[in-house]
Amino acid sequence: MTIIIYVLTILLAIAVFFIIKNKRYKVVPFVSGVILIFFGGCLLISMISLVVPYGEILIFPLGCIVLGVVVILAALNDFYSLVRCKDKVAGIYHGYNTYYGGNGVSTQAPVFEYMYNGTLYKEQTAQTVSYKLLTQKMRNGQTYNIYVDPKHPAVFILQKKIKVSSIVTVIFGIMFFSTGIMTLWELFPVFWRLIQ
């Protein structure tokens, strides 16, 4: 578990570097904020495991808390996107980016090119979309309606509906967070005796 946290910290540090270098925080502030929080949480856990005596026993509960917060925020991004993405525009579909998780699970984020207020954008959606929808109902180069956030035009969604997966994600995030808090609460007396 310790190695995973260290590797995640390094990978997230690289992601934060590119977010800052490319000023993506101006384009997609919410997602950039979630990544920054994830990095900060992993960095804090890494530091505790390295500096605090017996700190490695705190990795699991703190990791669950950080992961829970990040998962909840990621799901809330879907709900927030429904509210903020109001302007309907025509976008040209340019394929999708695939992100792989554990156990062979993957999510797809479609990429669209569109014009908004005289500026041309080519971005991936703030929502993930089913592989079936992408392969059976969408074609490269075709035009589809998308909904753009007027304050941050690089943020857009395809559908104005709440997905069941977002609700399930929030529930999992709450479970991770709760597990971390309960485990930390149970470990605290043991940890306190160890460091004294």
Short mmCIF file of C-alpha atoms in Angstrom, two decimals:
data_model
loop_
_atom_site.label_atom_id
_atom_site.label_comp_id
_atom_site.label_asym_id
_atom_site.label_seq_id
_atom_site.Cartn_x
_atom_site.Cartn_y
_atom_site.Cartn_z
CA MET A 1 0.00 0.00 0.00
CA THR A 2 2.87 2.37 0.83
CA ILE A 3 4.44 1.90 -2.61
CA ILE A 4 1.09 2.62 -4.29
CA ILE A 5 0.77 5.92 -2.38
CA TYR A 6 4.32 6.92 -3.34
CA VAL A 7 3.73 6.08 -7.01
CA LEU A 8 0.39 7.93 -6.99
CA THR A 9 2.06 10.96 -5.41
CA ILE A 10 4.71 11.04 -8.13
CA LEU A 11 2.18 10.56 -10.96
CA LEU A 12 -0.12 13.23 -9.53
CA ALA A 13 2.85 15.60 -9.11
CA ILE A 14 3.53 15.19 -12.83
CA ALA A 15 -0.16 15.81 -13.62
CA VAL A 16 -0.20 18.94 -11.43
CA PHE A 17 2.98 20.16 -13.12
CA PHE A 18 1.34 19.88 -16.56
CA ILE A 19 -1.90 21.45 -15.29
CA ILE A 20 0.05 24.47 -14.06
CA LYS A 21 2.42 24.59 -17.06
CA ASN A 22 -0.42 24.43 -19.60
CA LYS A 23 -2.72 26.60 -17.45
CA ARG A 24 -5.45 23.95 -17.58
CA TYR A 25 -6.70 25.24 -14.20
CA LYS A 26 -8.12 28.22 -16.11
CA VAL A 27 -9.83 26.01 -18.66
CA VAL A 28 -11.15 23.22 -16.42
CA PRO A 29 -10.92 24.60 -12.86
CA PHE A 30 -13.08 22.02 -11.08
CA VAL A 31 -11.27 18.98 -12.47
CA SER A 32 -7.90 20.66 -11.90
CA GLY A 33 -8.94 21.34 -8.31
CA VAL A 34 -9.90 17.70 -7.76
CA ILE A 35 -6.52 16.55 -9.10
CA LEU A 36 -4.75 19.09 -6.88
CA ILE A 37 -6.69 17.86 -3.82
CA PHE A 38 -5.82 14.26 -4.71
CA PHE A 39 -2.15 15.19 -5.04
CA GLY A 40 -2.21 17.10 -1.73
CA GLY A 41 -3.83 14.16 0.04
CA CYS A 42 -1.34 11.63 -1.36
CA LEU A 43 1.57 13.96 -0.54
CA LEU A 44 0.32 14.34 3.04
CA ILE A 45 -0.04 10.56 3.44
CA SER A 46 3.44 10.02 1.96
CA MET A 47 4.95 12.55 4.36
CA ILE A 48 3.16 11.03 7.37
CA SER A 49 4.33 7.54 6.43
CA LEU A 50 7.93 8.77 6.10
CA VAL A 51 8.18 11.19 9.04
CA VAL A 52 5.77 10.04 11.77
CA PRO A 53 6.89 7.01 13.80
CA TYR A 54 4.67 4.03 12.85
CA GLY A 55 3.00 6.32 10.32
CA GLU A 56 2.60 3.46 7.86
CA ILE A 57 -0.33 2.12 9.90
CA LEU A 58 -2.20 5.32 9.07
CA ILE A 59 -1.85 4.87 5.29
CA PHE A 60 -5.00 2.75 4.86
CA PRO A 61 -7.44 4.97 6.78
CA LEU A 62 -6.00 8.22 5.41
CA GLY A 63 -5.93 6.73 1.90
CA CYS A 64 -9.62 5.79 2.22
CA ILE A 65 -10.49 9.30 3.39
CA VAL A 66 -8.60 10.98 0.53
CA LEU A 67 -9.96 8.54 -2.05
CA GLY A 68 -13.49 9.02 -0.71
CA VAL A 69 -13.24 12.81 -0.98
CA VAL A 70 -11.80 12.60 -4.50
CA VAL A 71 -14.44 10.12 -5.68
CA ILE A 72 -17.25 12.24 -4.21
CA LEU A 73 -15.84 15.39 -5.85
CA ALA A 74 -15.46 13.61 -9.19
CA ALA A 75 -19.11 12.50 -9.04
CA LEU A 76 -20.22 15.97 -7.95
CA ASN A 77 -18.49 17.29 -11.06
CA ASP A 78 -21.09 15.40 -13.11
CA PHE A 79 -23.94 17.05 -11.18
CA TYR A 80 -22.24 20.44 -11.29
CA SER A 81 -21.71 20.09 -15.05
CA LEU A 82 -25.45 19.60 -15.54
CA VAL A 83 -26.07 22.97 -13.91
CA ARG A 84 -23.27 25.00 -15.45
CA CYS A 85 -23.29 23.64 -19.04
CA LYS A 86 -26.23 25.57 -20.48
CA ASP A 87 -25.37 26.78 -23.97
CA LYS A 88 -26.28 24.32 -26.72
CA VAL A 89 -23.83 24.31 -29.64
CA ALA A 90 -22.97 22.01 -32.53
CA GLY A 91 -19.78 19.99 -32.05
CA ILE A 92 -17.87 17.70 -34.39
CA TYR A 93 -17.08 14.30 -32.88
CA HIS A 94 -13.38 13.33 -33.02
CA GLY A 95 -13.23 9.97 -31.24
CA TYR A 96 -12.65 9.42 -27.53
CA ASN A 97 -10.02 9.00 -24.85
CA THR A 98 -10.10 5.77 -22.85
CA TYR A 99 -9.13 5.63 -19.18
CA TYR A 100 -8.48 2.26 -17.59
CA GLY A 101 -9.21 1.40 -13.98
CA GLY A 102 -8.81 -1.77 -12.00
CA ASN A 103 -10.07 -5.18 -13.13
CA GLY A 104 -10.13 -4.20 -16.81
CA VAL A 105 -12.80 -1.54 -16.31
CA SER A 106 -12.50 1.42 -18.65
CA THR A 107 -14.32 4.70 -19.18
CA GLN A 108 -14.54 6.73 -22.35
CA ALA A 109 -14.53 10.52 -22.69
CA PRO A 110 -15.56 11.72 -26.18
CA VAL A 111 -13.54 14.47 -27.84
CA PHE A 112 -15.34 17.24 -29.73
CA GLU A 113 -14.29 20.25 -31.77
CA TYR A 114 -16.61 23.24 -31.57
CA MET A 115 -16.74 26.99 -31.97
CA TYR A 116 -17.84 29.14 -29.03
CA ASN A 117 -17.75 32.95 -28.98
CA GLY A 118 -15.33 33.01 -31.91
CA THR A 119 -12.85 30.58 -30.35
CA LEU A 120 -12.26 27.05 -31.64
CA TYR A 121 -12.07 24.35 -28.96
CA LYS A 122 -11.07 20.70 -29.17
CA GLU A 123 -11.70 19.14 -25.78
CA GLN A 124 -12.94 15.98 -24.14
CA THR A 125 -16.27 16.01 -22.34
CA ALA A 126 -16.64 16.45 -18.59
CA GLN A 127 -18.83 13.31 -18.60
CA THR A 128 -17.85 9.75 -19.37
CA VAL A 129 -19.98 7.98 -21.95
CA SER A 130 -20.73 4.31 -22.49
CA TYR A 131 -18.64 2.48 -25.05
CA LYS A 132 -21.85 1.24 -26.68
CA LEU A 133 -23.09 4.79 -27.29
CA LEU A 134 -19.76 5.82 -28.79
CA THR A 135 -19.38 2.86 -31.11
CA GLN A 136 -22.99 2.33 -32.18
CA LYS A 137 -24.48 5.81 -32.27
CA MET A 138 -21.61 8.21 -32.96
CA ARG A 139 -19.40 8.57 -36.03
CA ASN A 140 -16.13 10.46 -36.46
CA GLY A 141 -16.61 13.76 -38.25
CA GLN A 142 -20.38 13.90 -37.58
CA THR A 143 -21.98 16.87 -35.85
CA TYR A 144 -23.86 16.44 -32.55
CA ASN A 145 -25.39 18.86 -30.05
CA ILE A 146 -23.33 19.49 -26.93
CA TYR A 147 -23.85 21.78 -23.92
CA VAL A 148 -21.07 24.25 -23.09
CA ASP A 149 -20.28 26.05 -19.83
CA PRO A 150 -20.42 29.78 -20.72
CA LYS A 151 -17.88 30.70 -18.01
CA HIS A 152 -15.43 27.95 -18.98
CA PRO A 153 -16.14 27.09 -22.64
CA ALA A 154 -13.65 24.21 -22.67
CA VAL A 155 -16.05 22.36 -20.34
CA PHE A 156 -18.99 20.67 -22.01
CA ILE A 157 -21.33 17.70 -21.67
CA LEU A 158 -23.25 15.59 -24.18
CA GLN A 159 -26.40 14.85 -22.23
CA LYS A 160 -28.43 16.89 -19.78
CA LYS A 161 -29.40 14.01 -17.52
CA ILE A 162 -28.21 12.50 -14.26
CA LYS A 163 -26.48 9.18 -14.77
CA VAL A 164 -27.01 6.26 -12.39
CA SER A 165 -23.24 5.75 -12.36
CA SER A 166 -22.79 9.22 -10.81
CA ILE A 167 -25.15 8.34 -7.96
CA VAL A 168 -23.38 4.99 -7.43
CA THR A 169 -20.01 6.80 -7.47
CA VAL A 170 -21.16 9.17 -4.71
CA ILE A 171 -22.29 6.19 -2.63
CA PHE A 172 -18.90 4.48 -3.09
CA GLY A 173 -17.13 7.72 -2.20
CA ILE A 174 -19.14 8.01 1.01
CA MET A 175 -18.35 4.36 1.83
CA PHE A 176 -14.59 4.92 1.31
CA PHE A 177 -14.66 8.11 3.37
CA SER A 178 -16.68 6.50 6.19
CA THR A 179 -14.43 3.43 6.25
CA GLY A 180 -11.38 5.67 6.53
CA ILE A 181 -12.87 7.73 9.37
CA MET A 182 -14.01 4.63 11.32
CA THR A 183 -10.67 2.86 10.85
CA LEU A 184 -8.75 5.98 11.89
CA TRP A 185 -10.97 6.32 14.96
CA GLU A 186 -10.31 2.70 15.94
CA LEU A 187 -6.56 2.95 15.24
CA PHE A 188 -6.00 6.20 17.10
CA PRO A 189 -5.67 4.69 20.62
CA VAL A 190 -3.32 1.97 19.30
CA PHE A 191 -1.27 4.53 17.34
CA TRP A 192 -1.08 6.85 20.34
CA ARG A 193 0.29 4.04 22.55
CA LEU A 194 2.86 3.12 19.89
CA ILE A 195 4.35 6.59 19.56
CA GLN A 196 4.58 7.20 23.32
#
